[in-house]
Coordinates of C-alpha atoms in Angstrom, one line a residue:
Chain J
M286 CA 60.2 45.9 -251.3
T287 CA 63.1 43.3 -248.8
C288 CA 61.4 42.4 -245.4
E289 CA 64.5 44.6 -244.0
K290 CA 62.9 47.3 -245.1
I291 CA 59.3 46.8 -244.4
V292 CA 60.5 46.2 -240.4
D293 CA 62.4 49.6 -240.8
L294 CA 58.2 51.1 -241.9
L295 CA 56.2 49.3 -239.9
S296 CA 56.5 52.2 -236.9
E297 CA 55.6 54.3 -239.5
Y298 CA 52.9 52.2 -241.4
S299 CA 51.1 51.3 -237.9
A300 CA 51.0 55.1 -237.0
G301 CA 49.8 55.9 -240.1
E302 CA 52.0 58.5 -241.4
L303 CA 53.0 57.0 -245.2
R304 CA 52.0 58.0 -248.6
A305 CA 49.5 56.6 -249.5
E306 CA 51.7 54.5 -252.6
Q307 CA 54.2 53.6 -249.5
H308 CA 51.1 52.3 -247.1
Q309 CA 49.7 50.4 -249.8
E310 CA 53.2 48.2 -251.3
V311 CA 53.8 47.9 -246.7
R312 CA 50.1 46.7 -246.5
L313 CA 50.6 44.1 -249.9
H314 CA 53.4 42.6 -248.4
L315 CA 52.3 42.1 -244.9
E316 CA 50.0 40.7 -246.5
A317 CA 51.9 38.1 -248.1
C318 CA 54.7 37.9 -245.1
P319 CA 53.8 36.3 -241.6
A320 CA 57.2 37.0 -240.4
C321 CA 56.6 40.6 -241.2
D322 CA 52.8 40.9 -240.3
R323 CA 53.4 38.7 -236.4
T324 CA 56.4 41.8 -236.0
R325 CA 54.0 44.7 -236.6
R326 CA 52.2 42.5 -234.3
Q327 CA 54.3 42.5 -231.4
L328 CA 55.4 46.3 -231.7
E329 CA 52.5 47.5 -231.8
R330 CA 51.5 45.1 -229.1
T331 CA 55.0 46.5 -227.1
W332 CA 54.2 50.1 -227.8
E333 CA 51.0 49.6 -225.7
L334 CA 53.0 47.4 -223.1
L335 CA 54.4 50.2 -222.6
G336 CA 51.2 51.6 -220.8
E337 CA 51.6 49.0 -217.7
F338 CA 54.6 51.3 -216.7
D339 CA 53.8 53.2 -213.1
E340 CA 53.0 56.4 -212.5
L341 CA 53.9 58.6 -209.4
E342 CA 51.5 60.9 -208.1
P343 CA 52.9 64.1 -206.3
P344 CA 52.7 64.7 -203.0
P345 CA 50.1 67.1 -201.6
T346 CA 53.1 69.2 -200.6
F347 CA 54.4 68.9 -203.4
R348 CA 54.1 72.6 -204.3
A349 CA 54.5 73.8 -200.8
Q350 CA 58.7 71.8 -200.4
V351 CA 59.0 73.5 -203.8
W352 CA 58.4 77.0 -202.1
E353 CA 60.2 76.2 -198.8
R354 CA 63.2 75.8 -200.8
I355 CA 62.6 79.2 -202.7
R356 CA 62.4 80.7 -199.8
Q357 CA 65.6 79.1 -198.4
E358 CA 67.5 80.0 -201.2
K359 CA 69.2 83.3 -200.4
P360 CA 69.9 85.8 -203.2
A361 CA 72.3 85.7 -205.4
T362 CA 75.1 88.3 -204.6
S363 CA 76.4 90.9 -207.4
W364 CA 79.1 88.7 -208.5
G365 CA 76.4 86.6 -209.8
W366 CA 78.5 83.4 -208.8
G367 CA 75.3 82.4 -207.1
W368 CA 74.8 82.3 -203.2
K369 CA 75.5 78.5 -203.0
W370 CA 78.9 78.3 -203.7
L371 CA 79.5 81.4 -200.9
T372 CA 77.6 78.9 -198.7
R373 CA 79.8 76.4 -199.0
A374 CA 83.0 77.5 -199.6
G375 CA 83.0 80.2 -197.6
L376 CA 84.4 83.6 -198.3
A377 CA 88.0 82.7 -198.1
T378 CA 87.9 79.6 -199.8
A379 CA 85.8 81.8 -202.1
A380 CA 88.8 83.4 -203.2
L381 CA 91.0 80.8 -204.1
G382 CA 87.9 79.4 -205.7
L383 CA 87.6 82.3 -208.0
V384 CA 90.8 82.3 -209.0
L385 CA 91.0 78.9 -209.7
V386 CA 87.6 78.9 -212.1
G387 CA 87.6 82.2 -213.3
G388 CA 90.3 81.0 -216.0
L389 CA 87.4 78.4 -216.8
F390 CA 84.7 80.2 -217.4
L391 CA 85.8 83.9 -218.4
R392 CA 82.7 84.8 -216.6
P393 CA 82.5 88.7 -215.5
P394 CA 81.0 89.8 -212.1
A395 CA 78.0 91.3 -213.1
T396 CA 76.1 92.6 -216.2
P397 CA 75.7 96.2 -216.4
D398 CA 72.0 95.2 -217.4
A399 CA 71.3 92.7 -214.7
P400 CA 67.4 92.1 -213.8
A401 CA 65.9 94.0 -211.6
P402 CA 64.6 92.0 -208.2
V403 CA 61.6 90.3 -208.5
A404 CA 59.1 91.2 -206.3
V405 CA 57.3 88.9 -205.0
S406 CA 53.2 89.7 -204.2
E407 CA 52.1 89.2 -200.6
S408 CA 48.3 89.9 -200.8
A409 CA 46.4 88.1 -197.8
D410 CA 45.8 84.5 -200.3
Q411 CA 48.9 83.7 -201.6
E412 CA 50.4 82.2 -198.6
L413 CA 52.5 80.1 -200.2
A414 CA 53.9 82.9 -202.3
A415 CA 54.9 84.7 -198.8
L416 CA 56.9 82.6 -198.3
A417 CA 59.0 83.7 -201.0
P418 CA 61.7 86.2 -200.5
Q419 CA 62.5 89.7 -202.8
W420 CA 65.8 88.4 -204.5
E421 CA 68.6 89.6 -206.8
L422 CA 68.2 86.7 -210.0
D423 CA 71.2 85.4 -210.4
P424 CA 72.0 86.8 -214.6
V425 CA 74.0 83.2 -214.6
A426 CA 73.6 79.4 -214.2
E427 CA 71.2 77.3 -215.8
L428 CA 69.4 79.5 -218.1
P429 CA 67.3 77.6 -221.3
D430 CA 69.9 78.3 -223.9
T431 CA 67.2 78.6 -226.9
L432 CA 64.7 81.1 -224.8
D433 CA 67.5 83.7 -223.6
A434 CA 70.5 83.8 -226.6
P435 CA 72.9 86.5 -225.8
A436 CA 73.0 89.5 -227.6
E437 CA 75.0 90.0 -230.2
D438 CA 77.3 92.5 -228.7
S439 CA 77.5 90.2 -225.5
H440 CA 80.8 89.0 -224.4
L441 CA 79.3 86.6 -222.6
E442 CA 79.2 82.9 -224.3
P443 CA 75.8 81.2 -224.6
L444 CA 75.2 78.7 -221.2
Q445 CA 74.0 75.6 -222.1
L446 CA 71.4 74.0 -220.4
G447 CA 73.3 72.9 -216.9
Q448 CA 76.8 74.5 -217.7
L449 CA 77.2 75.4 -214.5
S450 CA 75.3 72.8 -212.1
D451 CA 75.8 71.2 -209.8
S452 CA 78.2 69.2 -211.6
W453 CA 81.3 71.9 -211.6
L454 CA 80.9 72.4 -207.8
D455 CA 81.6 68.7 -207.8
E456 CA 84.7 69.1 -209.8
A457 CA 85.7 71.8 -207.9
H458 CA 85.3 69.9 -205.0
D459 CA 87.5 67.7 -206.6
V460 CA 89.7 70.1 -207.2
L461 CA 90.1 72.0 -203.8
G462 CA 89.3 68.8 -201.6
D463 CA 89.1 69.4 -197.8
E464 CA 89.6 73.0 -198.2
L465 CA 85.8 73.0 -198.6
G466 CA 85.4 71.7 -196.0
G467 CA 81.5 69.9 -196.0
S468 CA 79.6 68.8 -199.3
Chain O
M144 CA 44.9 72.7 -251.7
Q145 CA 45.4 71.1 -254.4
L146 CA 49.2 72.0 -254.2
I147 CA 49.7 70.9 -251.0
A148 CA 48.6 67.6 -251.8
A149 CA 50.6 67.6 -254.4
L150 CA 54.0 68.0 -251.7
E151 CA 53.1 66.0 -249.6
A152 CA 52.6 63.5 -252.6
R153 CA 56.3 64.1 -253.0
L154 CA 58.3 63.9 -249.7
P155 CA 58.7 60.4 -247.8
F156 CA 56.6 60.9 -244.9
K157 CA 53.4 62.7 -244.1
A158 CA 53.9 66.0 -243.4
S159 CA 52.8 67.6 -240.1
W160 CA 51.9 70.9 -241.1
D161 CA 52.5 73.9 -238.3
K162 CA 49.2 74.4 -236.5
A163 CA 48.1 77.3 -234.4
P164 CA 49.9 77.7 -231.4
D165 CA 46.8 75.9 -228.9
A166 CA 45.2 78.3 -226.5
G167 CA 47.1 75.4 -223.5
A168 CA 50.5 77.0 -224.6
Q169 CA 49.5 80.2 -224.8
E170 CA 48.3 80.5 -221.1
D171 CA 51.3 78.8 -220.4
L172 CA 53.3 82.0 -221.8
R173 CA 51.0 84.3 -219.8
L174 CA 51.4 82.7 -216.3
M175 CA 55.1 82.8 -216.9
E176 CA 55.3 86.7 -218.1
R177 CA 53.6 87.1 -214.5
V178 CA 55.9 84.5 -212.9
K179 CA 58.5 86.8 -214.4
D180 CA 56.6 90.0 -212.9
G181 CA 56.4 88.6 -209.8
D182 CA 53.1 86.9 -209.5
A183 CA 53.2 84.0 -207.1
E184 CA 50.1 82.5 -207.9
A185 CA 50.7 82.0 -211.6
F186 CA 53.6 80.0 -210.8
N187 CA 51.6 77.9 -208.8
S188 CA 49.2 77.5 -211.5
L189 CA 52.1 76.2 -213.7
M190 CA 53.1 74.0 -210.6
R191 CA 49.7 72.8 -210.3
K192 CA 49.7 71.7 -214.5
Y193 CA 52.7 70.0 -214.7
E194 CA 54.2 69.2 -211.4
K195 CA 52.5 65.1 -212.4
T196 CA 54.5 65.7 -215.8
V197 CA 57.5 66.4 -214.3
L198 CA 57.6 63.8 -211.4
N199 CA 57.1 61.0 -214.0
L200 CA 59.1 62.4 -216.8
I201 CA 62.2 62.0 -214.4
Y202 CA 60.7 58.6 -212.7
R203 CA 60.9 57.2 -216.5
F204 CA 64.0 58.2 -217.1
T205 CA 65.7 57.9 -214.4
G206 CA 63.6 54.6 -212.9
D207 CA 64.7 56.1 -209.3
R208 CA 61.3 56.5 -207.6
E209 CA 62.7 58.6 -204.6
G210 CA 65.2 60.5 -206.0
A211 CA 62.9 61.4 -208.8
H212 CA 60.7 64.0 -206.2
D213 CA 64.0 65.7 -205.5
L214 CA 64.6 66.4 -208.6
A215 CA 61.1 67.4 -210.0
Q216 CA 61.0 70.0 -206.8
E217 CA 65.0 70.8 -208.7
V218 CA 63.3 71.8 -212.2
F219 CA 60.4 74.1 -210.7
L220 CA 63.6 76.1 -208.2
R221 CA 65.3 76.5 -210.9
I222 CA 62.4 77.6 -213.7
Y223 CA 61.6 80.0 -210.9
R224 CA 65.1 81.7 -210.5
A225 CA 65.5 82.1 -213.8
A226 CA 62.0 83.2 -214.4
G227 CA 63.4 87.1 -214.9
R228 CA 64.6 85.9 -217.9
F229 CA 62.1 84.3 -219.5
E230 CA 61.7 85.4 -223.1
A231 CA 58.3 83.5 -225.0
K232 CA 60.5 82.3 -228.1
A233 CA 59.1 78.8 -227.3
K234 CA 56.2 76.6 -225.9
F235 CA 57.4 76.6 -221.8
F236 CA 56.6 73.2 -222.2
T237 CA 59.7 72.6 -224.7
Y238 CA 61.5 75.0 -221.9
L239 CA 60.6 72.9 -219.6
Y240 CA 61.3 69.5 -220.5
K241 CA 64.2 70.4 -221.6
V242 CA 65.4 71.9 -218.3
T243 CA 64.1 68.2 -216.5
L244 CA 66.0 66.1 -219.1
N245 CA 69.0 68.4 -218.3
L246 CA 69.0 68.1 -214.4
C247 CA 68.4 64.6 -215.5
R248 CA 71.5 64.1 -217.2
N249 CA 73.0 65.5 -214.5
A250 CA 72.2 63.8 -211.9
R251 CA 73.2 60.5 -214.2
D252 CA 77.3 62.2 -214.5
K253 CA 77.0 63.0 -210.5
A254 CA 75.8 59.6 -209.9
R255 CA 78.7 58.2 -211.9
R256 CA 81.5 59.9 -210.5
R257 CA 80.1 58.9 -207.0
G258 CA 80.4 55.0 -208.1
P259 CA 77.9 52.7 -207.9
S260 CA 75.7 52.0 -205.9
V261 CA 73.4 49.6 -204.7
S262 CA 69.5 51.1 -206.0
L263 CA 66.7 49.6 -203.7
D264 CA 64.6 50.8 -206.8
Q265 CA 66.0 48.5 -209.3
A266 CA 63.4 46.9 -211.1
P267 CA 63.9 42.6 -210.6
D268 CA 65.0 41.1 -213.6
E269 CA 61.4 40.5 -215.6
G270 CA 63.5 37.5 -217.6
R271 CA 60.6 35.9 -218.5
P272 CA 57.1 35.6 -216.4
H273 CA 56.7 32.8 -213.6
D274 CA 53.7 32.1 -212.5
L275 CA 53.5 31.8 -208.9
P276 CA 51.1 29.6 -206.4
D277 CA 48.8 31.0 -204.9
P278 CA 45.2 29.8 -203.5
A279 CA 43.5 32.6 -204.2
G280 CA 42.9 32.9 -208.3
S281 CA 42.4 36.8 -208.5
S282 CA 45.8 37.4 -206.6
V283 CA 47.7 35.9 -209.5
D284 CA 46.7 38.5 -212.1
Q285 CA 47.9 41.0 -209.7
V286 CA 51.2 39.3 -209.3
Q287 CA 51.6 39.4 -213.0
R288 CA 50.6 42.5 -213.8
T289 CA 53.5 43.7 -211.4
E290 CA 55.7 41.5 -212.8
L291 CA 55.0 43.1 -216.1
A292 CA 55.0 46.8 -214.6
A293 CA 58.2 45.9 -213.4
A294 CA 59.4 44.1 -216.8
I295 CA 57.7 47.3 -218.6
K296 CA 60.1 49.5 -216.7
A297 CA 63.4 47.1 -217.2
A298 CA 62.8 47.6 -220.8
V299 CA 62.5 51.3 -220.9
M300 CA 65.3 51.6 -218.5
S301 CA 67.3 49.3 -220.9
L302 CA 67.3 51.4 -223.9
P303 CA 69.7 53.8 -224.8
E304 CA 69.6 57.1 -223.1
E305 CA 68.7 58.2 -226.7
Q306 CA 65.9 56.1 -226.9
R307 CA 64.8 56.1 -224.0
E308 CA 63.7 59.7 -224.1
V309 CA 62.2 59.9 -227.3
V310 CA 60.1 56.5 -226.0
I311 CA 59.2 58.6 -222.7
L312 CA 58.1 61.8 -224.6
Q313 CA 56.2 60.4 -227.2
R314 CA 54.7 58.0 -225.1
Y315 CA 54.0 59.0 -222.0
Q316 CA 53.5 63.3 -222.6
G317 CA 52.0 62.5 -226.2
L318 CA 54.6 65.1 -227.7
A319 CA 54.6 65.3 -231.7
Y320 CA 57.7 64.6 -234.1
E321 CA 58.3 67.9 -234.4
E322 CA 57.4 68.9 -230.6
I323 CA 60.5 65.6 -230.0
A324 CA 62.4 67.2 -232.1
E325 CA 62.5 70.9 -230.7
T326 CA 63.0 69.8 -227.1
L327 CA 65.9 67.4 -228.1
G328 CA 67.6 69.5 -230.8
L329 CA 67.1 66.7 -233.5
T330 CA 65.7 66.7 -236.9
V331 CA 62.5 64.9 -237.2
P332 CA 64.0 62.2 -239.5
A333 CA 66.7 61.4 -236.1
V334 CA 63.6 61.2 -233.6
K335 CA 61.4 59.0 -236.3
S336 CA 64.4 56.7 -236.6
R337 CA 65.9 56.9 -232.6
L338 CA 61.9 55.9 -232.0
H339 CA 62.1 52.6 -234.3
R340 CA 64.7 51.4 -232.9
A341 CA 63.6 52.3 -229.0
K342 CA 60.4 49.5 -230.8
L343 CA 62.8 47.1 -231.6
G344 CA 65.0 47.1 -229.0
L345 CA 61.7 47.2 -226.4
Q346 CA 60.0 44.2 -228.2
K347 CA 63.3 42.2 -228.2
R348 CA 63.5 42.6 -224.9
L349 CA 60.1 41.7 -223.6
A350 CA 59.5 39.1 -226.4
A351 CA 58.6 37.5 -223.5
Y352 CA 54.8 38.4 -223.0
L353 CA 55.0 38.9 -226.7
E354 CA 54.9 35.1 -227.6
D355 CA 50.9 35.0 -228.2
V356 CA 50.9 37.8 -230.2

């Protein structure tokens, strides 16, 4: 086996993932080839050094901040486009936006079987939960494709993760410019 | 068992047979079912379990210390928002990582559209290690350690994103090849190939720190 091929196998060799025969072949080569053996040691050391990448600690307020953002979100409209779009653009420009983007996404306003509103428990010991409003879940937006594939008879196109993310809002901003007002 | 051993002998790699779903993954799915029913405390439990994981996944992908906090909140916000449609077709953390990486890519795209900007969080060019004169011997180690950390960060950030993803998921999240493949929509051989290329790239980038190896 050539040194080039040996190097290609070094990651698996170090992880003990090669079949016995291949492992033996690589081991014998490394015993006879100082250059390849040095590469092996360096690759292993590199992998160890990655542990020096510093790690962040979430602040104690992290979960509270998430709940605050959830609380601040307004319920999705029956159109299913999302409150964020409407609060930004305003009702007047929202109509214009619907005309412009409707052809891009071909999405009907709402599905007949939109999920029921999620009731948030407000038991005494759930302070944070008490802040979360009742809201109608947005059937649109960033649903993971592998977890919620549309039914066979659905006329909805499968969404890719992030398909209706902020990026298309930015694109709409680019198209409509100042008409949308603040960002 | 003999049949399995015979099959494994013919495979070009060591097989990793499917294991029964672990208790942690099952618990995650139960919690998400409760979140789906409106149990906010269940969502709190999931956040407690994964907030640090998500935060560091984002930080190591973007290199942005400040932005990582906002984006991590956004991850959980979106998971909560989509909870009503949750169906347990995969492990929860696979879903979580997909959402996280997708948001990272969206943030990256948004940043690119806004044009280049100076990031105060960018790691300095690590170049080669250098000793700083210091009267207190113990702080020399600390300085070198800090430089090394910066060099590691810069090396990881210099990887192509497709390689950085697999490095983060394996080295820092401890995912198995199959789990990485499922998260990224790849085959296991593709994951291994990317990992190996990433290691070679990192080795070159960190050559200054490997001279004595």
